[in-house]
PDB file of C-alpha atoms and ligand atoms in Angstrom:
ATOM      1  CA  UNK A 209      98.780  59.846 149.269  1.00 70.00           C
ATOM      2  CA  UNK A 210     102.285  59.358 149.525  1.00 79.00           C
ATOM      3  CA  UNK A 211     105.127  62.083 149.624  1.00 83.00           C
ATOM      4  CA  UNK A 212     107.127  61.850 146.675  1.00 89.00           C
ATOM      5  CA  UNK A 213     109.071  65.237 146.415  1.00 91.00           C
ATOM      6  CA  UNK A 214     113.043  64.860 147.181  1.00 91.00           C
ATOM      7  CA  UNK A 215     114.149  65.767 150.185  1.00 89.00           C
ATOM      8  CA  UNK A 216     115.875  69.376 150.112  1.00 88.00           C
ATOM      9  CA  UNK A 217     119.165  70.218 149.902  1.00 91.00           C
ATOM     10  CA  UNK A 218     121.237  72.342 152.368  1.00 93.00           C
ATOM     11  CA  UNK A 219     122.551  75.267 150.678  1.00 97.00           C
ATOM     12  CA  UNK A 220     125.770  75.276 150.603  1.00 98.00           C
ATOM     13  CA  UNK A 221     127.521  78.925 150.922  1.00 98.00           C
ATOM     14  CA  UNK A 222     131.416  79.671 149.349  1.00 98.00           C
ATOM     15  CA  UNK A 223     134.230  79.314 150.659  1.00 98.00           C
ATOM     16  CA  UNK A 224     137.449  81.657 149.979  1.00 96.00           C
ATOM     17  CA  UNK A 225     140.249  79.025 148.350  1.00 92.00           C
ATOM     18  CA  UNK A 226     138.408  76.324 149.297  1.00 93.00           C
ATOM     19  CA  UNK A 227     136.257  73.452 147.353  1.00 92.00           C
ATOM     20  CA  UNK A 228     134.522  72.299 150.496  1.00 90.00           C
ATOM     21  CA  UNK A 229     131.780  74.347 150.972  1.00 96.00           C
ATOM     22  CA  UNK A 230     129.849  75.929 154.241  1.00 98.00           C
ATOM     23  CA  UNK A 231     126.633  73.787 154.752  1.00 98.00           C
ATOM     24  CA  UNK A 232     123.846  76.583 156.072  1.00 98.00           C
ATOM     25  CA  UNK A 233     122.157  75.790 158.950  1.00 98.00           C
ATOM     26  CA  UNK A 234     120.258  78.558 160.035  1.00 98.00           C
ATOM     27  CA  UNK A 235     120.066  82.138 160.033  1.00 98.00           C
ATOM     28  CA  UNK A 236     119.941  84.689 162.678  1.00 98.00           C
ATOM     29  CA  UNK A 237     119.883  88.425 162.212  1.00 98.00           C
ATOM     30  CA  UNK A 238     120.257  91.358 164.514  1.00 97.00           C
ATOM     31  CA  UNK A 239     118.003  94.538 164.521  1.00 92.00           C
ATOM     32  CA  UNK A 240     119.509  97.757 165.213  1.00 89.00           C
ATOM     33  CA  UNK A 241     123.255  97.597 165.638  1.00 90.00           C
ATOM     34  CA  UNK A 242     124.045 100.429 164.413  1.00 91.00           C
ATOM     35  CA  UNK A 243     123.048 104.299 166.225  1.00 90.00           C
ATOM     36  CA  UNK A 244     122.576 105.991 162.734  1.00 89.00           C
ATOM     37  CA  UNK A 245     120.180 103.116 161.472  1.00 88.00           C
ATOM     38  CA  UNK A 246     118.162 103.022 164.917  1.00 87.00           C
ATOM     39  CA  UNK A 247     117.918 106.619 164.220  1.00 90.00           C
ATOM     40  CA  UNK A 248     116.641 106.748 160.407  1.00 91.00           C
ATOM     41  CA  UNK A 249     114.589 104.256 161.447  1.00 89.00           C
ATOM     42  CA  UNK A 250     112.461 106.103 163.764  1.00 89.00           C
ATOM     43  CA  UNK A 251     114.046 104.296 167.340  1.00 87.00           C
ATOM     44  CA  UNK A 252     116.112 105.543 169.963  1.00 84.00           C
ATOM     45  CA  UNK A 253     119.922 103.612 169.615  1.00 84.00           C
ATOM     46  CA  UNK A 254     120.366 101.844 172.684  1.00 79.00           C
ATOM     47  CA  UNK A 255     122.439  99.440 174.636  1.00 78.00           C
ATOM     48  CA  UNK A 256     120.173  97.054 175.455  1.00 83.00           C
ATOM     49  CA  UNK A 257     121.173  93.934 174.518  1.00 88.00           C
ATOM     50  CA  UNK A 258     120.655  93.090 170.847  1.00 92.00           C
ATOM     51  CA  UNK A 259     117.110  91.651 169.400  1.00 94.00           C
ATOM     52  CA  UNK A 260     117.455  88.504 166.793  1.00 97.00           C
ATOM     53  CA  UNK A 261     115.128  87.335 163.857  1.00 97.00           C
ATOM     54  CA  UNK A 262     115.569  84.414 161.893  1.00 98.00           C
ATOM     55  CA  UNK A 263     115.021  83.471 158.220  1.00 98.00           C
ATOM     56  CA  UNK A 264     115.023  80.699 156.321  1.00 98.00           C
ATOM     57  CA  UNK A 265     118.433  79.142 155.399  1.00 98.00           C
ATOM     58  CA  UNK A 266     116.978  78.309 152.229  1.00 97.00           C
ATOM     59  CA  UNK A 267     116.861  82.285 151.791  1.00 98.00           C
ATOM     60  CA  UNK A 268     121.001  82.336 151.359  1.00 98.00           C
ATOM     61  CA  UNK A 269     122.092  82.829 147.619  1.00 98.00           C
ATOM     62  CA  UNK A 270     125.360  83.288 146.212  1.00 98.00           C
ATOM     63  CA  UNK A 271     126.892  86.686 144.937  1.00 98.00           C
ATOM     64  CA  UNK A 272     126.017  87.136 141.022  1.00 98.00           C
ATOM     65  CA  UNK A 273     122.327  85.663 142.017  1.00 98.00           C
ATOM     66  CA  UNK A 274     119.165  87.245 140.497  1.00 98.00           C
ATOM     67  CA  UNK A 275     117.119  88.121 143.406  1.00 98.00           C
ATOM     68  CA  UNK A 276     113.649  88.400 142.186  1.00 98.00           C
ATOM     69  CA  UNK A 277     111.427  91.075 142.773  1.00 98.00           C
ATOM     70  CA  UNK A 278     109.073  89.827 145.898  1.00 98.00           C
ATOM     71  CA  UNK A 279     105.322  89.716 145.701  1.00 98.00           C
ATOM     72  CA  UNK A 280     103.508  91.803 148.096  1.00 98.00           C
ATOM     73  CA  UNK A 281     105.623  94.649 148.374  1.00 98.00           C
ATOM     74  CA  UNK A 282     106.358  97.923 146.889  1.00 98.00           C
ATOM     75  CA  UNK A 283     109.099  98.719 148.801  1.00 98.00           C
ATOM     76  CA  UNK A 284     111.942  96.139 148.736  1.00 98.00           C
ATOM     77  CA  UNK A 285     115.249  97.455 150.526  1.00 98.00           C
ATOM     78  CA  UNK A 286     118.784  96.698 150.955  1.00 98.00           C
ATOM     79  CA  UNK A 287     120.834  96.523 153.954  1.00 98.00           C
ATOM     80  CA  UNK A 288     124.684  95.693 153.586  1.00 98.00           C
ATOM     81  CA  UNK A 289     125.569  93.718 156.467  1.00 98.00           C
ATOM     82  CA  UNK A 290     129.058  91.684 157.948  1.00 98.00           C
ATOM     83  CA  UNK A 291     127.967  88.348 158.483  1.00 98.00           C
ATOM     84  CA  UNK A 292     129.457  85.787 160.799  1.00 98.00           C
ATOM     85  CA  UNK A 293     129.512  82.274 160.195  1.00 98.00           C
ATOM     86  CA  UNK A 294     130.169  79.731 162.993  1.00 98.00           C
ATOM     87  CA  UNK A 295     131.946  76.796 162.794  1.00 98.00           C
ATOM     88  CA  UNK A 296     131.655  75.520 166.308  1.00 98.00           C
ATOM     89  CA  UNK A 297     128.894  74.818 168.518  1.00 98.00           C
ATOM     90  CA  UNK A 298     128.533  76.408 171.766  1.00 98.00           C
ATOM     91  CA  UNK A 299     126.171  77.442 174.704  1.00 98.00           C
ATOM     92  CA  UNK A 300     126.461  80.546 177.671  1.00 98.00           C
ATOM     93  CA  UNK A 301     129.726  81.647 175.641  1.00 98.00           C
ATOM     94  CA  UNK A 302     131.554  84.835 177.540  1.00 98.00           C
ATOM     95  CA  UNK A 303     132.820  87.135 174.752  1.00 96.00           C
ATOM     96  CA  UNK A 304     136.195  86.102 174.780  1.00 96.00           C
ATOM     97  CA  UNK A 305     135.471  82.535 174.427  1.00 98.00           C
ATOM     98  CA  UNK A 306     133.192  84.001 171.144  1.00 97.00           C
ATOM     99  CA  UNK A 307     136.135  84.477 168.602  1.00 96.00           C
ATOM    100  CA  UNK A 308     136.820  80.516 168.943  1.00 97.00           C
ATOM    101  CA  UNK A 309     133.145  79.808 167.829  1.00 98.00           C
ATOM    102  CA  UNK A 310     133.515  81.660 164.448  1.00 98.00           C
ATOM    103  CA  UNK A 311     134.870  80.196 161.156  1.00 98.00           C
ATOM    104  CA  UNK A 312     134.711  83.003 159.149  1.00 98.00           C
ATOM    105  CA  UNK A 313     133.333  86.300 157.899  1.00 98.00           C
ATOM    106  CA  UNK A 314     131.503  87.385 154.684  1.00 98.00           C
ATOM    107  CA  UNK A 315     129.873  90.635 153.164  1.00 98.00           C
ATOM    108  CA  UNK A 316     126.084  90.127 153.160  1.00 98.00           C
ATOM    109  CA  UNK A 317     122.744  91.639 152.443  1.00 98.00           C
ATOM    110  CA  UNK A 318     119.359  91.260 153.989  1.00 98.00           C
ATOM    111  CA  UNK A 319     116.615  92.310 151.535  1.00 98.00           C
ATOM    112  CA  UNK A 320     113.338  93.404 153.418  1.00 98.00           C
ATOM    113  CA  UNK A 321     109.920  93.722 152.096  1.00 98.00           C
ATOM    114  CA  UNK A 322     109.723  97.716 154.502  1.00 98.00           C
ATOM    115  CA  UNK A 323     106.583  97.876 153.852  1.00 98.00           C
ATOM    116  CA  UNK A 324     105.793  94.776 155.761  1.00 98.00           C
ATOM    117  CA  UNK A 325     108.009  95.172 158.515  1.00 97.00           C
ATOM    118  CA  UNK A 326     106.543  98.441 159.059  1.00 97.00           C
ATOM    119  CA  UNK A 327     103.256  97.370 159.162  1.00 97.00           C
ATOM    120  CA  UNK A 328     104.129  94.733 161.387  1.00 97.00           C
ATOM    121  CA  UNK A 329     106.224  96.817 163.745  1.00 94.00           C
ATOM    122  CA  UNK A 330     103.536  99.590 164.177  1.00 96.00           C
ATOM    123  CA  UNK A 331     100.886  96.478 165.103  1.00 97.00           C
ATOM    124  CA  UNK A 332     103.428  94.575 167.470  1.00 96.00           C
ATOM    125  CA  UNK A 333     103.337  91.196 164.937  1.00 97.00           C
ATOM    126  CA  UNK A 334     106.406  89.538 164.006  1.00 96.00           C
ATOM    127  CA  UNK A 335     108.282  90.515 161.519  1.00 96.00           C
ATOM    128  CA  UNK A 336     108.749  87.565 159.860  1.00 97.00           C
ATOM    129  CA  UNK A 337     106.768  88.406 156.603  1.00 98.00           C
ATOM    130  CA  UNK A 338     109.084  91.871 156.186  1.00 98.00           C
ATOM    131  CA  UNK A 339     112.600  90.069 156.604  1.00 98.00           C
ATOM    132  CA  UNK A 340     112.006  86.041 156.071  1.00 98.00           C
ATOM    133  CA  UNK A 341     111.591  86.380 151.929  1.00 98.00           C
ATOM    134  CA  UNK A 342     112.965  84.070 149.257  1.00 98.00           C
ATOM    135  CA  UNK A 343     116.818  85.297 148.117  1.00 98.00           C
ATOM    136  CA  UNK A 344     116.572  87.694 150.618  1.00 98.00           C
ATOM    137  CA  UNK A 345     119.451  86.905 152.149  1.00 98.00           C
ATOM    138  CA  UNK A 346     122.357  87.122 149.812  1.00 98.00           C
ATOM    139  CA  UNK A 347     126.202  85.668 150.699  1.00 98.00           C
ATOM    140  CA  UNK A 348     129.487  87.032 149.398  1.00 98.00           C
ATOM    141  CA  UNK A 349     132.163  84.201 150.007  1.00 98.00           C
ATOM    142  CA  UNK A 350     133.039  82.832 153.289  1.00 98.00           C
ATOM    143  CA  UNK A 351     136.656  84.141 154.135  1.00 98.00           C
ATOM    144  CA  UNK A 352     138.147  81.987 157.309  1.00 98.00           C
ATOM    145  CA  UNK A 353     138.625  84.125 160.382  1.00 97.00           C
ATOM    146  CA  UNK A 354     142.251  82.864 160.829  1.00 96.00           C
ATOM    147  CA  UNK A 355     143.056  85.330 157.531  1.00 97.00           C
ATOM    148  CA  UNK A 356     140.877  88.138 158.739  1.00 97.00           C
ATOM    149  CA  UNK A 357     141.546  88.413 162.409  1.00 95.00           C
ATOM    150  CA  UNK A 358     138.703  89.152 164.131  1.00 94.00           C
ATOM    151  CA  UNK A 359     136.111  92.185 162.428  1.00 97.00           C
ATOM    152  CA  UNK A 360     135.779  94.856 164.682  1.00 96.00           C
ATOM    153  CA  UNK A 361     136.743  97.217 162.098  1.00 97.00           C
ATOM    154  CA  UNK A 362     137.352  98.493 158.521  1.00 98.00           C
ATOM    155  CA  UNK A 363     135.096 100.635 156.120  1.00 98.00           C
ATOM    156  CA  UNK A 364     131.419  98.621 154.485  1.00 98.00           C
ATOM    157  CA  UNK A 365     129.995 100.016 152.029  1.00 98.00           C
ATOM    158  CA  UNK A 366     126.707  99.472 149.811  1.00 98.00           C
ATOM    159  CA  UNK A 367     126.454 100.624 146.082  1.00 98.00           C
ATOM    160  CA  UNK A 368     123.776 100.675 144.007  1.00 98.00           C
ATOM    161  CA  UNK A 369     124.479 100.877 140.460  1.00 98.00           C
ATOM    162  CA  UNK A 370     127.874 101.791 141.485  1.00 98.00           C
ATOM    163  CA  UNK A 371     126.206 105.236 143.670  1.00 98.00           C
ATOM    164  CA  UNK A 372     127.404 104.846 146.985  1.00 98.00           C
ATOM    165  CA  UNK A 373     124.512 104.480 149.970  1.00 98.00           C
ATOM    166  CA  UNK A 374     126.078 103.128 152.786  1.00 98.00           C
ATOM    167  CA  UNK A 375     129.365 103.972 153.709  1.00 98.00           C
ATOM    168  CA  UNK A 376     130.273 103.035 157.618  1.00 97.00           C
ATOM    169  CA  UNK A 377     132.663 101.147 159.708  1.00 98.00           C
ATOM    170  CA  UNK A 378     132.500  98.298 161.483  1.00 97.00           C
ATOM    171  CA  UNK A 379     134.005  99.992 164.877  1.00 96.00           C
ATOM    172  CA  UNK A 380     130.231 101.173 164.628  1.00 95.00           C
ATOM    173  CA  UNK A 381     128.583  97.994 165.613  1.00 94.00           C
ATOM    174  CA  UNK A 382     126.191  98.801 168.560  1.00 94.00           C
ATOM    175  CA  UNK A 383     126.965  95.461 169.544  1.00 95.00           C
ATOM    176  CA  UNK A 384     130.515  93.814 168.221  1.00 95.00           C
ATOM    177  CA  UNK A 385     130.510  90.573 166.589  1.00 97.00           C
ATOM    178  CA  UNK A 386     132.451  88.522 169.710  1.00 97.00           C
ATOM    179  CA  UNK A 387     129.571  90.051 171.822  1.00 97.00           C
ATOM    180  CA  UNK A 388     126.486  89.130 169.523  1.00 97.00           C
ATOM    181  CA  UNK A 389     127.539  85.527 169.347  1.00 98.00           C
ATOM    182  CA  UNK A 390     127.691  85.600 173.197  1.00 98.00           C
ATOM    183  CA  UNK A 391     124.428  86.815 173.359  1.00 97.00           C
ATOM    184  CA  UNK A 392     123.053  84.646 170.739  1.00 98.00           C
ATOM    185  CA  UNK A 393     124.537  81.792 172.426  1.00 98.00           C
ATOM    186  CA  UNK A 394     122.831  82.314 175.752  1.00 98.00           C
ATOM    187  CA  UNK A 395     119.446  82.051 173.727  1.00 98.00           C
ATOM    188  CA  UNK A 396     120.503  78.828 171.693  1.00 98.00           C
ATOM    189  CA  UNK A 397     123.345  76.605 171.260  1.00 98.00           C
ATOM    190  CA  UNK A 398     125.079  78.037 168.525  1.00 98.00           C
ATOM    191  CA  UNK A 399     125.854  75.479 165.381  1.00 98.00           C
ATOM    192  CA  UNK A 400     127.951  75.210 162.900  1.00 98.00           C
ATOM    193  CA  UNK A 401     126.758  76.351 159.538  1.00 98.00           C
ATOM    194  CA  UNK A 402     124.802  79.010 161.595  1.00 98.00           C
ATOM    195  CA  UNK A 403     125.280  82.847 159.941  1.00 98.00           C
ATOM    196  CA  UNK A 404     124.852  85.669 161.972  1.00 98.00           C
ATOM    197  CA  UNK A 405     123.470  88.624 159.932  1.00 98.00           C
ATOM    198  CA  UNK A 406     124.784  91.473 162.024  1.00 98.00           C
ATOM    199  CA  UNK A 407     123.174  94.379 161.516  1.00 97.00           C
ATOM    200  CA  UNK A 408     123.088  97.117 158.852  1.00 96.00           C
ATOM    201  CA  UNK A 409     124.494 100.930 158.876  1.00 96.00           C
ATOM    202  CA  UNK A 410     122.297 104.182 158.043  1.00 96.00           C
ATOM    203  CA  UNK A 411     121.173 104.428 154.334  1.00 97.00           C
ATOM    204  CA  UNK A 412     118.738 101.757 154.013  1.00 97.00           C
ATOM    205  CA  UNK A 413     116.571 102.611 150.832  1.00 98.00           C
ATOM    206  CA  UNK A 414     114.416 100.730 148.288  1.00 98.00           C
ATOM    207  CA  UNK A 415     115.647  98.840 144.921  1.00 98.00           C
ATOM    208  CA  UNK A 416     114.435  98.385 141.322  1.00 98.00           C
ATOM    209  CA  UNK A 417     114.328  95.879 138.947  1.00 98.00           C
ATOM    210  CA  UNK A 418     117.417  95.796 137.316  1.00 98.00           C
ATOM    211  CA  UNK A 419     119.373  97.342 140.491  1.00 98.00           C
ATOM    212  CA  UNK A 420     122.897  96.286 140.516  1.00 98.00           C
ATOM    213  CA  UNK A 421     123.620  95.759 143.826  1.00 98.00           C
ATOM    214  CA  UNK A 422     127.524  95.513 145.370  1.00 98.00           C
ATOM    215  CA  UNK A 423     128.341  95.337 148.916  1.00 98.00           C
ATOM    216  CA  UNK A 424     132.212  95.702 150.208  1.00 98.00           C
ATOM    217  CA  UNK A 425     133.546  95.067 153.153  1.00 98.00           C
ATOM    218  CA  UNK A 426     137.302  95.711 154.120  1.00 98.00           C
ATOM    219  CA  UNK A 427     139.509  92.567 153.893  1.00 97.00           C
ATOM    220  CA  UNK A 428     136.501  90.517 152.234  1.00 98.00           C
ATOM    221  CA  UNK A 429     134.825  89.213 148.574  1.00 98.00           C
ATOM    222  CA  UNK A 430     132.398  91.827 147.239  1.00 98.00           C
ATOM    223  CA  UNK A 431     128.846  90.743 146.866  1.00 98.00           C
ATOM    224  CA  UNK A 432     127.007  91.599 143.532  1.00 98.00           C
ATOM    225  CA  UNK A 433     123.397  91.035 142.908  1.00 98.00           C
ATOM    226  CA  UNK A 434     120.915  91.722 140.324  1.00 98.00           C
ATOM    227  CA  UNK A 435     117.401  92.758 141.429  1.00 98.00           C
ATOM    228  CA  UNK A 436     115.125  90.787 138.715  1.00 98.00           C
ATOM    229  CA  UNK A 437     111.626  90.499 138.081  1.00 98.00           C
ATOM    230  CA  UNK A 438     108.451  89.789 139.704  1.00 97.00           C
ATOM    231  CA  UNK A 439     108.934  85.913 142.013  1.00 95.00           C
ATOM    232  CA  UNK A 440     107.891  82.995 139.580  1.00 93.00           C
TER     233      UNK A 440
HETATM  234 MN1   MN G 239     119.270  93.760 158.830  1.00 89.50          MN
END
């Protein structure tokens, strides 16, 4: 038999004022980087050193996207997050040498199938199943970091059908952006078109079908999703 599907196509995320696009390369996520979250969560906020995941970087959809309704879960959630994207590759980076490695910043959400991460949680298995779902990872546009500075601080916030849920500040990162990609960097060699999910505030809760979703971010695009129907 021979293979005769195309090959796939990097997704290509949005950039602010710009036609060239960011290629995607992979995605990384922290757990727990903020106290409040740890807490509603049922864990103990800590400083030891931040935990990653990955997901697909077919997973990364533009803002205005559908994001169907996953199979296999009943309890879907949001989590507003401010996502780094890298534009630089780099290995055993100190934080200061961090800021260099980033091209820009972006409002983001990663959707989670609770249910399964619970599950998976309570019986030590990864929790690849709960966080690694098609459109689960949704991207507002890419704004260069040479406009924002760097993002250690300014109010995010996560509405659902325009009712506030999350409402924090970045100054509340466990672990601050320059110091996640230094961590992240002495696991792998950071790439560009890497995004760094970084973590999401207290408020997490579960979505609907026809959810409208917005996450804002100080100094960055809103990101607006639609939850839809049942994945085709
Ligand atoms: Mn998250």
């Amino acid at each position: 038999m021979s293979v005769s599907f195309a090959v796939p196509q990097p997704v290509i995320a949005a950039v602010e004022n710009s036609e060239s696009g960011f290629p995607v390369r992979r995605v990384f996520c922290v757990g727990r980087n903020y106290a409040a979250h740890a807490r509603e969560m049922g864990r103990d906020p800590d400083r030891e050193p931040p935990f990653f995941f990955t997901k697909w970087s077919e997973t990364v959809v533009p803002s205005g996207s559908v994001v169907p309704y996953p199979q296999s879960t009943s309890d879907f959630h949001y989590e507003a997050e401010l996502v780094a994207a890298i534009g630089k590759s780099g290995r055993n980076l100190s934080t200061s040498e961090a800021h260099d490695h980033i091209f820009g910043y972006a409002t983001g959400l990663d959707m989670t199938r609770r249910d399964l991460q619970l599950e998976a949680r309570k019986s030590g298995r990864p929790w690849d199943t709960g966080k690694n779902v098609e459109a689960s990872s949704p991207l507002g546009l890419i704004k260069p970091a040479s406009e924002t500075g760097p993002m250690n601080k300014g109010a995010i916030r996560m509405l659902v059908n325009d009712e506030v849920k999350q409402d924090a500040d970045l100054d509340q990162l466990i672990w601050p952006v320059a110091d996640i990609v230094s961590f992240l960097s002495k696991l792998y060699r950071i790439e560009p078109g890497d995004l760094i999910y970084t973590g999401t505030p207290a408020g997490v809760g579960p979505v609907v079908e026809g959810d409208h979703l917005r996450v804002e971010i100080d100094g960055l695009s809103s990101l607006d999703v639609t939850i839809g129907g049942p994945a085709q």
